JSON list of C-alpha atoms in Angstrom, two decimals:
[
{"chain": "E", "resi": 218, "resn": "UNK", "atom": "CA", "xyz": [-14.53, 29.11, -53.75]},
{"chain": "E", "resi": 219, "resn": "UNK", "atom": "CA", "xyz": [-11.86, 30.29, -56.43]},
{"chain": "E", "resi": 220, "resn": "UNK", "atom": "CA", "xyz": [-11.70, 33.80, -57.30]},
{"chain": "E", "resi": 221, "resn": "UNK", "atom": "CA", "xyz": [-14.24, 34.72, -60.24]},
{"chain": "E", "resi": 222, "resn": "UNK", "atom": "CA", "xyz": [-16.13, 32.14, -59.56]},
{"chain": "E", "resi": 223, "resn": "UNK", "atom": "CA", "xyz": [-19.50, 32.91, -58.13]},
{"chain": "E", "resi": 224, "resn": "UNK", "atom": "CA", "xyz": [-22.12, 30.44, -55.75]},
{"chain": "E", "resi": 225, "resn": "UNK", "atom": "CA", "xyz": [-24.81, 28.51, -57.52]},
{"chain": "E", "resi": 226, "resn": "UNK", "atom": "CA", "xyz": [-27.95, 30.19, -57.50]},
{"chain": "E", "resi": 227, "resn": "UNK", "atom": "CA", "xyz": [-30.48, 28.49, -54.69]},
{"chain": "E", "resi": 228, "resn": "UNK", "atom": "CA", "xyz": [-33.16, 26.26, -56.16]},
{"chain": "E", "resi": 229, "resn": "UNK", "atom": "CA", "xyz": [-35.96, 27.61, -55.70]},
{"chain": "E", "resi": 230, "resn": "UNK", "atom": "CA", "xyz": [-38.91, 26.22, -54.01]},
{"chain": "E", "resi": 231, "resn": "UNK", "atom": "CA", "xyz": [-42.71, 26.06, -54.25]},
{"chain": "E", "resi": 232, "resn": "UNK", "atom": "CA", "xyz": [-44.71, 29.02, -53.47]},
{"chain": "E", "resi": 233, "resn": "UNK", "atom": "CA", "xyz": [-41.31, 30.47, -52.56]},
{"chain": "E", "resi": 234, "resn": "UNK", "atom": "CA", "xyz": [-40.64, 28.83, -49.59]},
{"chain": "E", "resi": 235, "resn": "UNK", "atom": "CA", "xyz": [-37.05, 28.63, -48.13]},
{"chain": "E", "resi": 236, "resn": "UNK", "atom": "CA", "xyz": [-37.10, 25.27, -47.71]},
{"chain": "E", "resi": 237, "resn": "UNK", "atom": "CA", "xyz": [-38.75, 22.06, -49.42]},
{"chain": "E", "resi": 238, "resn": "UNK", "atom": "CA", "xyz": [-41.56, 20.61, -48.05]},
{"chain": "E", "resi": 239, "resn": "UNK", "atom": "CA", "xyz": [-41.31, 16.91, -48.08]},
{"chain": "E", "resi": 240, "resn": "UNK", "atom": "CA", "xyz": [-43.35, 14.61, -51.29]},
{"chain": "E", "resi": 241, "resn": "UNK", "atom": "CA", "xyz": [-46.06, 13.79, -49.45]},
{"chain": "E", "resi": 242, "resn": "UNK", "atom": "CA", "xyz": [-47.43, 17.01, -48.31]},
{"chain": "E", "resi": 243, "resn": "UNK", "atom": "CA", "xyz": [-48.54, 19.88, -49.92]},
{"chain": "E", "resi": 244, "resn": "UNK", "atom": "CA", "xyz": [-46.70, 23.59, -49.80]},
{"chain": "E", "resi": 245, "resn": "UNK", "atom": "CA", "xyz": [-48.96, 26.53, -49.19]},
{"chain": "E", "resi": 246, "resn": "UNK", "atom": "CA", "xyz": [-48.80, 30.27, -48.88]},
{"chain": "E", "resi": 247, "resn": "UNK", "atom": "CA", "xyz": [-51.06, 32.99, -48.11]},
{"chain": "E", "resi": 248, "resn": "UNK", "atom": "CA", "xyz": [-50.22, 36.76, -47.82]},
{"chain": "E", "resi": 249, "resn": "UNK", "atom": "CA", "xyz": [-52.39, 39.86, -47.50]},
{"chain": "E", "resi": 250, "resn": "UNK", "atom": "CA", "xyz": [-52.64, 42.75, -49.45]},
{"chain": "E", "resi": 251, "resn": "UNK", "atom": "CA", "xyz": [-50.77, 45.58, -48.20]},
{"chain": "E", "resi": 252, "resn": "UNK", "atom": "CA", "xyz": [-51.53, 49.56, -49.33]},
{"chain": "E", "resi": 253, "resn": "UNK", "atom": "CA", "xyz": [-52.75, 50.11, -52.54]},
{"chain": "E", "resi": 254, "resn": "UNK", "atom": "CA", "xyz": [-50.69, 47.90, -54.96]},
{"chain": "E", "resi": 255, "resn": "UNK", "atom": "CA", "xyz": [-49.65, 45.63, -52.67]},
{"chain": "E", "resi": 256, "resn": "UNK", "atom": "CA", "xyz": [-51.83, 42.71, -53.62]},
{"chain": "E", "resi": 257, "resn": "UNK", "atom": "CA", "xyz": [-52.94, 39.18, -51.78]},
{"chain": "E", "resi": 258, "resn": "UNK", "atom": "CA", "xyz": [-51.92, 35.80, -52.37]},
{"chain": "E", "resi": 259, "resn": "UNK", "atom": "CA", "xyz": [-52.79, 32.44, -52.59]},
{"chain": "E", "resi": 260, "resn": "UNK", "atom": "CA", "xyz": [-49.92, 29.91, -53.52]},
{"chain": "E", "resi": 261, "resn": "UNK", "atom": "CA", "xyz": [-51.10, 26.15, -53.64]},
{"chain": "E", "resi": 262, "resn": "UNK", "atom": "CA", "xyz": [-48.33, 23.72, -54.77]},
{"chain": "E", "resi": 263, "resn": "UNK", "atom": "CA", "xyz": [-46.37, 26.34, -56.87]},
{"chain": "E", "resi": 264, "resn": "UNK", "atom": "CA", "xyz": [-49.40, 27.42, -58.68]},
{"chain": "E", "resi": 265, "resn": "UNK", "atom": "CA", "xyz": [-50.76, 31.25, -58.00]},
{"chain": "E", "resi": 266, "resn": "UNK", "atom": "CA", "xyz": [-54.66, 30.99, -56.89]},
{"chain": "E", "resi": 267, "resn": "UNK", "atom": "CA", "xyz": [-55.08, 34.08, -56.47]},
{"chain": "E", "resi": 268, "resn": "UNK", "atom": "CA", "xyz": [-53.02, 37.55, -57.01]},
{"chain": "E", "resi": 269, "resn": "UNK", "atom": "CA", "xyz": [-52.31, 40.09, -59.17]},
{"chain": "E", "resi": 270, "resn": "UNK", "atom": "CA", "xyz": [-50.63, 37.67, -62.01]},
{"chain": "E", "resi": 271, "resn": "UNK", "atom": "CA", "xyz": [-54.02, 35.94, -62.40]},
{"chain": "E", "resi": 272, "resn": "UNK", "atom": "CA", "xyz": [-56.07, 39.04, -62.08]},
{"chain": "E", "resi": 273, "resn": "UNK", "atom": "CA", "xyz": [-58.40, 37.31, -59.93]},
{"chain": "E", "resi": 274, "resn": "UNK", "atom": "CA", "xyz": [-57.73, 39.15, -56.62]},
{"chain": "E", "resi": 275, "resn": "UNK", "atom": "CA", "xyz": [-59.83, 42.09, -55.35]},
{"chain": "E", "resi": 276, "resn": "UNK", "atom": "CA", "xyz": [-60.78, 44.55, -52.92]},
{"chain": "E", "resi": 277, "resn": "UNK", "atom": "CA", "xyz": [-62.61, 41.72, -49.72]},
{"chain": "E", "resi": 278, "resn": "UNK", "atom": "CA", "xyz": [-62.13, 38.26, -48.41]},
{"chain": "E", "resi": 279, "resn": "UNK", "atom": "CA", "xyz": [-60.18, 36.46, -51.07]},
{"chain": "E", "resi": 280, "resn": "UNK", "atom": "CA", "xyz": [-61.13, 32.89, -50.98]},
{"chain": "E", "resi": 281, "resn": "UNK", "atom": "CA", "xyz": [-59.61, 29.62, -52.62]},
{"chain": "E", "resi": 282, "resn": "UNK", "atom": "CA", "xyz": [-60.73, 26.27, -52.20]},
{"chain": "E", "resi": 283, "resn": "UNK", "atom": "CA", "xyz": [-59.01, 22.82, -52.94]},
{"chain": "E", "resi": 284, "resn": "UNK", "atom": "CA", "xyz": [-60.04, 19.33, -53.51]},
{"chain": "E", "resi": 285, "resn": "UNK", "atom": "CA", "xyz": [-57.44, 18.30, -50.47]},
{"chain": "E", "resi": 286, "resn": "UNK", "atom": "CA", "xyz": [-57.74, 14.66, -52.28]},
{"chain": "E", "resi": 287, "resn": "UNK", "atom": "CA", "xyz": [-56.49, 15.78, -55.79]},
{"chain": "E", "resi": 288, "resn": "UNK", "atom": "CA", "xyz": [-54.47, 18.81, -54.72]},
{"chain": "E", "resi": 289, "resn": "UNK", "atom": "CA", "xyz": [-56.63, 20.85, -57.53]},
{"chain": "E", "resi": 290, "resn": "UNK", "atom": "CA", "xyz": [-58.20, 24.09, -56.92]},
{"chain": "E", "resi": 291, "resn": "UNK", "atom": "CA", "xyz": [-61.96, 23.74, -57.58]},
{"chain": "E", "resi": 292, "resn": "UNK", "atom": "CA", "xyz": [-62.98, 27.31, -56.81]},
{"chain": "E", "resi": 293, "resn": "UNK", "atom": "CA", "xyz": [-61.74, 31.00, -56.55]},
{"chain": "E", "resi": 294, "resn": "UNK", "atom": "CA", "xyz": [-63.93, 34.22, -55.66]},
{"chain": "E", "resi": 295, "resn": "UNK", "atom": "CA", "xyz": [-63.26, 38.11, -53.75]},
{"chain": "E", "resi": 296, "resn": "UNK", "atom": "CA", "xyz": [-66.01, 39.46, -51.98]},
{"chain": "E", "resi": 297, "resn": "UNK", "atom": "CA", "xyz": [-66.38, 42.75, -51.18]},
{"chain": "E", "resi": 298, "resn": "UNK", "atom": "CA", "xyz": [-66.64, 43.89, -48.21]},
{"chain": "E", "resi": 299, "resn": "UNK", "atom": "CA", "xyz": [-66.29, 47.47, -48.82]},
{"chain": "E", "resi": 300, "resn": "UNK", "atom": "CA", "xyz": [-69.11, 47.96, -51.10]},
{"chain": "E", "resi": 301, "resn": "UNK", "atom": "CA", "xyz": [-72.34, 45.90, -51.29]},
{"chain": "E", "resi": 302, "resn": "UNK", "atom": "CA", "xyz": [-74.15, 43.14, -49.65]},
{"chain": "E", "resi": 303, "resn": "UNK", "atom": "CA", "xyz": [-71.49, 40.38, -50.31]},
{"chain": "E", "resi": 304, "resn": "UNK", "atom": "CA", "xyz": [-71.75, 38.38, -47.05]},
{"chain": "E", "resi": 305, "resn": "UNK", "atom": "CA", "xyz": [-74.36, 36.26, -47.80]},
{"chain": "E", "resi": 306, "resn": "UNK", "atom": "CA", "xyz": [-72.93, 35.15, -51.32]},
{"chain": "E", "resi": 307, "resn": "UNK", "atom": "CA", "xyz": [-69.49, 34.54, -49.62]},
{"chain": "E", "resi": 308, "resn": "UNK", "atom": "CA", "xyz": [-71.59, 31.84, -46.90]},
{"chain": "E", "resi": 309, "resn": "UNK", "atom": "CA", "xyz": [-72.95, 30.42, -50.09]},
{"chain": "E", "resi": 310, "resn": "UNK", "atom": "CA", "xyz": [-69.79, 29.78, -51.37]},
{"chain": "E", "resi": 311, "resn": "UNK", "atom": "CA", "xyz": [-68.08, 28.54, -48.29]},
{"chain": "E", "resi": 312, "resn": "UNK", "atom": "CA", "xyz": [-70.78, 26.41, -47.54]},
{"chain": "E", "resi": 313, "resn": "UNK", "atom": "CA", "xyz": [-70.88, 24.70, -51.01]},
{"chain": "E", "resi": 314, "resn": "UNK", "atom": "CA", "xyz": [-66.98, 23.81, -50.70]},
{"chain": "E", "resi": 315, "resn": "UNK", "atom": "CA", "xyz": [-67.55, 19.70, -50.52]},
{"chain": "E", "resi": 316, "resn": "UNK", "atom": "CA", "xyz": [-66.22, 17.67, -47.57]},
{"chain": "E", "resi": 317, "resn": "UNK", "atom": "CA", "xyz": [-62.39, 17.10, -47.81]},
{"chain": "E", "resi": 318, "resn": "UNK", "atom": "CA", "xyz": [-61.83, 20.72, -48.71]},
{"chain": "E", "resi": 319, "resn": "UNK", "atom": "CA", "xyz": [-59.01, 23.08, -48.04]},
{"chain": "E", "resi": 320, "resn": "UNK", "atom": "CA", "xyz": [-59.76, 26.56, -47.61]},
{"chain": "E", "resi": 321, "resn": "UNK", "atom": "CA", "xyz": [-57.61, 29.33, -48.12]},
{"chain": "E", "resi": 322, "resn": "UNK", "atom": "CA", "xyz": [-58.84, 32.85, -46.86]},
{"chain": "E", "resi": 323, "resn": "UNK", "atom": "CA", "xyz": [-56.80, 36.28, -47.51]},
{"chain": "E", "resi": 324, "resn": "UNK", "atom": "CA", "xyz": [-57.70, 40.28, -47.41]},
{"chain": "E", "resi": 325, "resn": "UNK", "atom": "CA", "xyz": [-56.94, 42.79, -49.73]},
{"chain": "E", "resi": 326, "resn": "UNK", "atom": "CA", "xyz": [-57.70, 46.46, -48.01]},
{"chain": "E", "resi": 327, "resn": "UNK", "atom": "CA", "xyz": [-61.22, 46.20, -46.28]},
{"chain": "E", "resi": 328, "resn": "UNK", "atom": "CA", "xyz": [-62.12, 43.04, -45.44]},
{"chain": "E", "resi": 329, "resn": "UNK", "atom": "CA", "xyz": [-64.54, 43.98, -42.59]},
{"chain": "E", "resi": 330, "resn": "UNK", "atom": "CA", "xyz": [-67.00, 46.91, -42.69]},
{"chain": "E", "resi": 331, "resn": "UNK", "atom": "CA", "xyz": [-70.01, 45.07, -44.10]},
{"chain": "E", "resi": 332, "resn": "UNK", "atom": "CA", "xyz": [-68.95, 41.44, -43.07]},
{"chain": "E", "resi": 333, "resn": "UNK", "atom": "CA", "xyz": [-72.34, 40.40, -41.29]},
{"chain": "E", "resi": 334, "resn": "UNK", "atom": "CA", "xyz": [-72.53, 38.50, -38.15]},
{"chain": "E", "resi": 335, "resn": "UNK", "atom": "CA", "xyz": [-73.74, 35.66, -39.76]},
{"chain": "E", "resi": 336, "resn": "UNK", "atom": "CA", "xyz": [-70.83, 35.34, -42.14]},
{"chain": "E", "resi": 337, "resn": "UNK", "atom": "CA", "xyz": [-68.20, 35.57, -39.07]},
{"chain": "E", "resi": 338, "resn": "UNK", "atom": "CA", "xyz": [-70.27, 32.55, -37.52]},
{"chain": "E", "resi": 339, "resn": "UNK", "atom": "CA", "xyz": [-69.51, 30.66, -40.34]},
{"chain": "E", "resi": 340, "resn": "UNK", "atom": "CA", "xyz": [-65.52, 31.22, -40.70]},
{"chain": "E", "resi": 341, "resn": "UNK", "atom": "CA", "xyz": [-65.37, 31.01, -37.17]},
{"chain": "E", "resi": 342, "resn": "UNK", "atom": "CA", "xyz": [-67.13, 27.60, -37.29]},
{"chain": "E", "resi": 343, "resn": "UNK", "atom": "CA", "xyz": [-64.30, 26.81, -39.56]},
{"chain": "E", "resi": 344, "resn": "UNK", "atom": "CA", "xyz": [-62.01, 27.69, -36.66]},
{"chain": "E", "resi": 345, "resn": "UNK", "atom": "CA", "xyz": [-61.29, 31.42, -36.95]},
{"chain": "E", "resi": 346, "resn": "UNK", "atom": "CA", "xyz": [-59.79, 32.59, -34.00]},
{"chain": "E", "resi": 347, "resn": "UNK", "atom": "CA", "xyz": [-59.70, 36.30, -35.31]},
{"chain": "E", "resi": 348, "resn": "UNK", "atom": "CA", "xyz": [-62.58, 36.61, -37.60]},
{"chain": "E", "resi": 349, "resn": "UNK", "atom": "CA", "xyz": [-64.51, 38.81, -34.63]},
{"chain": "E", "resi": 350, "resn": "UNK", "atom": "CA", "xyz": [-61.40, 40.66, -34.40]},
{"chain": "E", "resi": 351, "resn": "UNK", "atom": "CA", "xyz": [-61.22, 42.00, -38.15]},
{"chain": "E", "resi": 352, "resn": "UNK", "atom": "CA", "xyz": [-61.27, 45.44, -38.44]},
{"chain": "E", "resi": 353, "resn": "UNK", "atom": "CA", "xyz": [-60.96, 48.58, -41.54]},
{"chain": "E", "resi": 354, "resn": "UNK", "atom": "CA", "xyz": [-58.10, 47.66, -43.84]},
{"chain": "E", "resi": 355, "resn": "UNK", "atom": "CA", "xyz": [-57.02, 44.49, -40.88]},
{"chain": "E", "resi": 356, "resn": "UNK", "atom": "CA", "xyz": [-54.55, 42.12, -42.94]},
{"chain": "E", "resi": 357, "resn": "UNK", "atom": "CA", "xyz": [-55.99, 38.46, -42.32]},
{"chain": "E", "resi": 358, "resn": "UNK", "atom": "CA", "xyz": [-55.15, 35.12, -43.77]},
{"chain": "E", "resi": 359, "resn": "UNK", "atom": "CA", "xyz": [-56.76, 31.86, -42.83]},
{"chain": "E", "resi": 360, "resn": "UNK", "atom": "CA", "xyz": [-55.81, 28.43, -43.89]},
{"chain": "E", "resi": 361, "resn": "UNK", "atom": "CA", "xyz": [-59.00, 25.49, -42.66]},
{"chain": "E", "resi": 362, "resn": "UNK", "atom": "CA", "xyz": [-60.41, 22.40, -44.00]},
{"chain": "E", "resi": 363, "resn": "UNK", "atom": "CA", "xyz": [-64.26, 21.13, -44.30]},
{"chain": "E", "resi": 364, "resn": "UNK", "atom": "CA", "xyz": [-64.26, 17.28, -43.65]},
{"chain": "E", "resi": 365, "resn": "UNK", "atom": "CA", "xyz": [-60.26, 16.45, -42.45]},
{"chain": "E", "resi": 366, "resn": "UNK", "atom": "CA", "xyz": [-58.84, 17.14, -39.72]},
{"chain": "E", "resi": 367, "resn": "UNK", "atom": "CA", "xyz": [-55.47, 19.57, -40.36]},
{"chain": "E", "resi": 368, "resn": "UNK", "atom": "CA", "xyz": [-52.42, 19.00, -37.48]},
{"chain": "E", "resi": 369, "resn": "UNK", "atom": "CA", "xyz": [-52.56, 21.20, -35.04]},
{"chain": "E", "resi": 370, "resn": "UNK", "atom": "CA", "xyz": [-49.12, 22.11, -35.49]},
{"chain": "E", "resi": 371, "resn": "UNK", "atom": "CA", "xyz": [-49.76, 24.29, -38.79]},
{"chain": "E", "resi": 372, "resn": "UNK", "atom": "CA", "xyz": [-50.27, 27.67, -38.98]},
{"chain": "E", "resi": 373, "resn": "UNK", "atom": "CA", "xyz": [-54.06, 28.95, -39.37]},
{"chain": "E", "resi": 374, "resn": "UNK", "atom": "CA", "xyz": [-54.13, 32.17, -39.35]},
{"chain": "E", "resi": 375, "resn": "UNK", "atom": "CA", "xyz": [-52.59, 35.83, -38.98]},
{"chain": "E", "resi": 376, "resn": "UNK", "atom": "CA", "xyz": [-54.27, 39.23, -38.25]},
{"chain": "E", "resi": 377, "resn": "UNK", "atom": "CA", "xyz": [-52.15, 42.67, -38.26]},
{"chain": "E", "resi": 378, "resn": "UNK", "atom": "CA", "xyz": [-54.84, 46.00, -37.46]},
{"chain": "E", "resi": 379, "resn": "UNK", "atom": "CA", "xyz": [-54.28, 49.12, -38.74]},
{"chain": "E", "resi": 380, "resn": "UNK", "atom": "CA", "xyz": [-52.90, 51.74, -36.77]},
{"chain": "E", "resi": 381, "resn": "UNK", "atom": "CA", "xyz": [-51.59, 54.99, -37.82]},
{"chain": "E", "resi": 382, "resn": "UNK", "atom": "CA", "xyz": [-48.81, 55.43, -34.99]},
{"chain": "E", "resi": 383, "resn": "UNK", "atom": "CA", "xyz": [-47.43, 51.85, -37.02]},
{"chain": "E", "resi": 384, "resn": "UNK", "atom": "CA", "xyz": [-48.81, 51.11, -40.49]},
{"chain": "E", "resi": 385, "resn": "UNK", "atom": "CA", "xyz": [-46.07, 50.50, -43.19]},
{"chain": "E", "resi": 386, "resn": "UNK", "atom": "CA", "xyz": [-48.20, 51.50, -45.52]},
{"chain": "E", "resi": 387, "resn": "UNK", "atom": "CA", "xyz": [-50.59, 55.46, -45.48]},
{"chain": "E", "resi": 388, "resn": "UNK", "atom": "CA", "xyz": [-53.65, 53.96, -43.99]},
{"chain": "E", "resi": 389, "resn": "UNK", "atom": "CA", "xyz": [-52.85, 50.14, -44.35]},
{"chain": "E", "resi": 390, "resn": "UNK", "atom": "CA", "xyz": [-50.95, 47.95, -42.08]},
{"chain": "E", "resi": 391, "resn": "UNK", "atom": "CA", "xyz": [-47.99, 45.53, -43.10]},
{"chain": "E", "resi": 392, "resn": "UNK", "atom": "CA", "xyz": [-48.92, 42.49, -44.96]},
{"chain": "E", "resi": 393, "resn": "UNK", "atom": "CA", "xyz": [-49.24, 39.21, -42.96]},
{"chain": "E", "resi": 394, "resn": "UNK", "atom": "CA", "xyz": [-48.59, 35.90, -43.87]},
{"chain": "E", "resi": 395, "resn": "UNK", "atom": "CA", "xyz": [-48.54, 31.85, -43.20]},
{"chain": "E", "resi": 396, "resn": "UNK", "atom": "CA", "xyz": [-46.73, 29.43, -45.03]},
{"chain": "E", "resi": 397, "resn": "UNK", "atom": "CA", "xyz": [-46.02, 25.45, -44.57]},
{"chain": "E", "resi": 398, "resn": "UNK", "atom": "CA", "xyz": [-46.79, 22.17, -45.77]},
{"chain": "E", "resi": 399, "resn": "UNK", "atom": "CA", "xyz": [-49.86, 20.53, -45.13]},
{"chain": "E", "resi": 400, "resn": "UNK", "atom": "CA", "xyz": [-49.61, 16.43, -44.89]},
{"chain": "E", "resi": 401, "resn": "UNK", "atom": "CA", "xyz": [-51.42, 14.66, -47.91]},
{"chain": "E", "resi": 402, "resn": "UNK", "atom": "CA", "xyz": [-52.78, 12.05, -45.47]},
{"chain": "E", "resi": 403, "resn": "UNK", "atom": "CA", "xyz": [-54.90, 13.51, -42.96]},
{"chain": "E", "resi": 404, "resn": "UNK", "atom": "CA", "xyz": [-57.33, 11.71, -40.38]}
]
């Protein structure tokens, strides 16, 4: 490069990825919420689902869901899990996301201390593999699909406890998050 001339800036991405995903799939990020204004995200094809920009994000499970056919979100929602008896209207809403669905799950501080048992049955018939797991302030994202089959080679999910000897945050562990491209033609 000649002197005073400076790099181009890098294009950037969708949802902030550092690479492109390819045309026919879809880019996707989730993160957590972290401490107090450290807010969750959803990130669907460059467009914010959920976070702090769209002041849809709260205190709970933070949950998106996606017509996987048209790539257009049908359906956001936060339950609380802190205060309240949330549970059973988050199973409603999971279970009226229609077949060939994309689910996108995130926390923002408690996501677990009144989660009933019959709620983690559900997300872990989705394929949760930490849902039992999720503790006080846990961070958790969790990416599934009602109807298609994802590839088994994306990312689901992410889980990061609390714990005072190693929390970034007073009282609230690092974020956690998943990112990748999810195919457009599924079986």
């Amino acid at each position: 490069m000649r002197p005073g001339t400076t790099a181009p800036a890098p294009k950037r991405q969708k949802c902030d990825h550092w690479t492109p995903c390819p045309s026919d799939t879809y880019a996707y990020r989730l993160l957590s919420g972290g401490g107090r204004d450290k807010y969750a995200k959803i990130c669907f094809e460059d467009e914010l689902l959920i976070g702090e920009k769209t002041g849809n994000v709260g205190r709970g499970i933070n949950i998106a869901i996606v017509n996987y056919m048209t790539g257009k979100v049908t359906a956001t929602q936060y339950f609380d899990m802190f205060e309240g008896d949330n549970s059973g209207q988050m199973i409603n809403f999971i279970q009226s996301a229609p077949s060939k669905s994309l689910l996108f799950m995130v926390t923002h501080d408690d996501g677990a201390s009144r989660l009933k048992e019959d709620a983690k049955k559900v997300i872990e018939g989705l394929g949760s593999k930490h849902i039992r797991n999720i503790q006080f302030r846990s961070s958790w994202v969790f990416l599934t699909a009602k109807g298609l089959q994802l590839p088994e080679e994306i990312q689901r999910e992410s889980i990061n406890h609390s714990d005072s000897a190693r929390n970034r945050y007073s009282g609230w562990p690092a974020e956690v998050q998943i990112e990748g491209c999810i195919p457009k033609k599924t079986s």
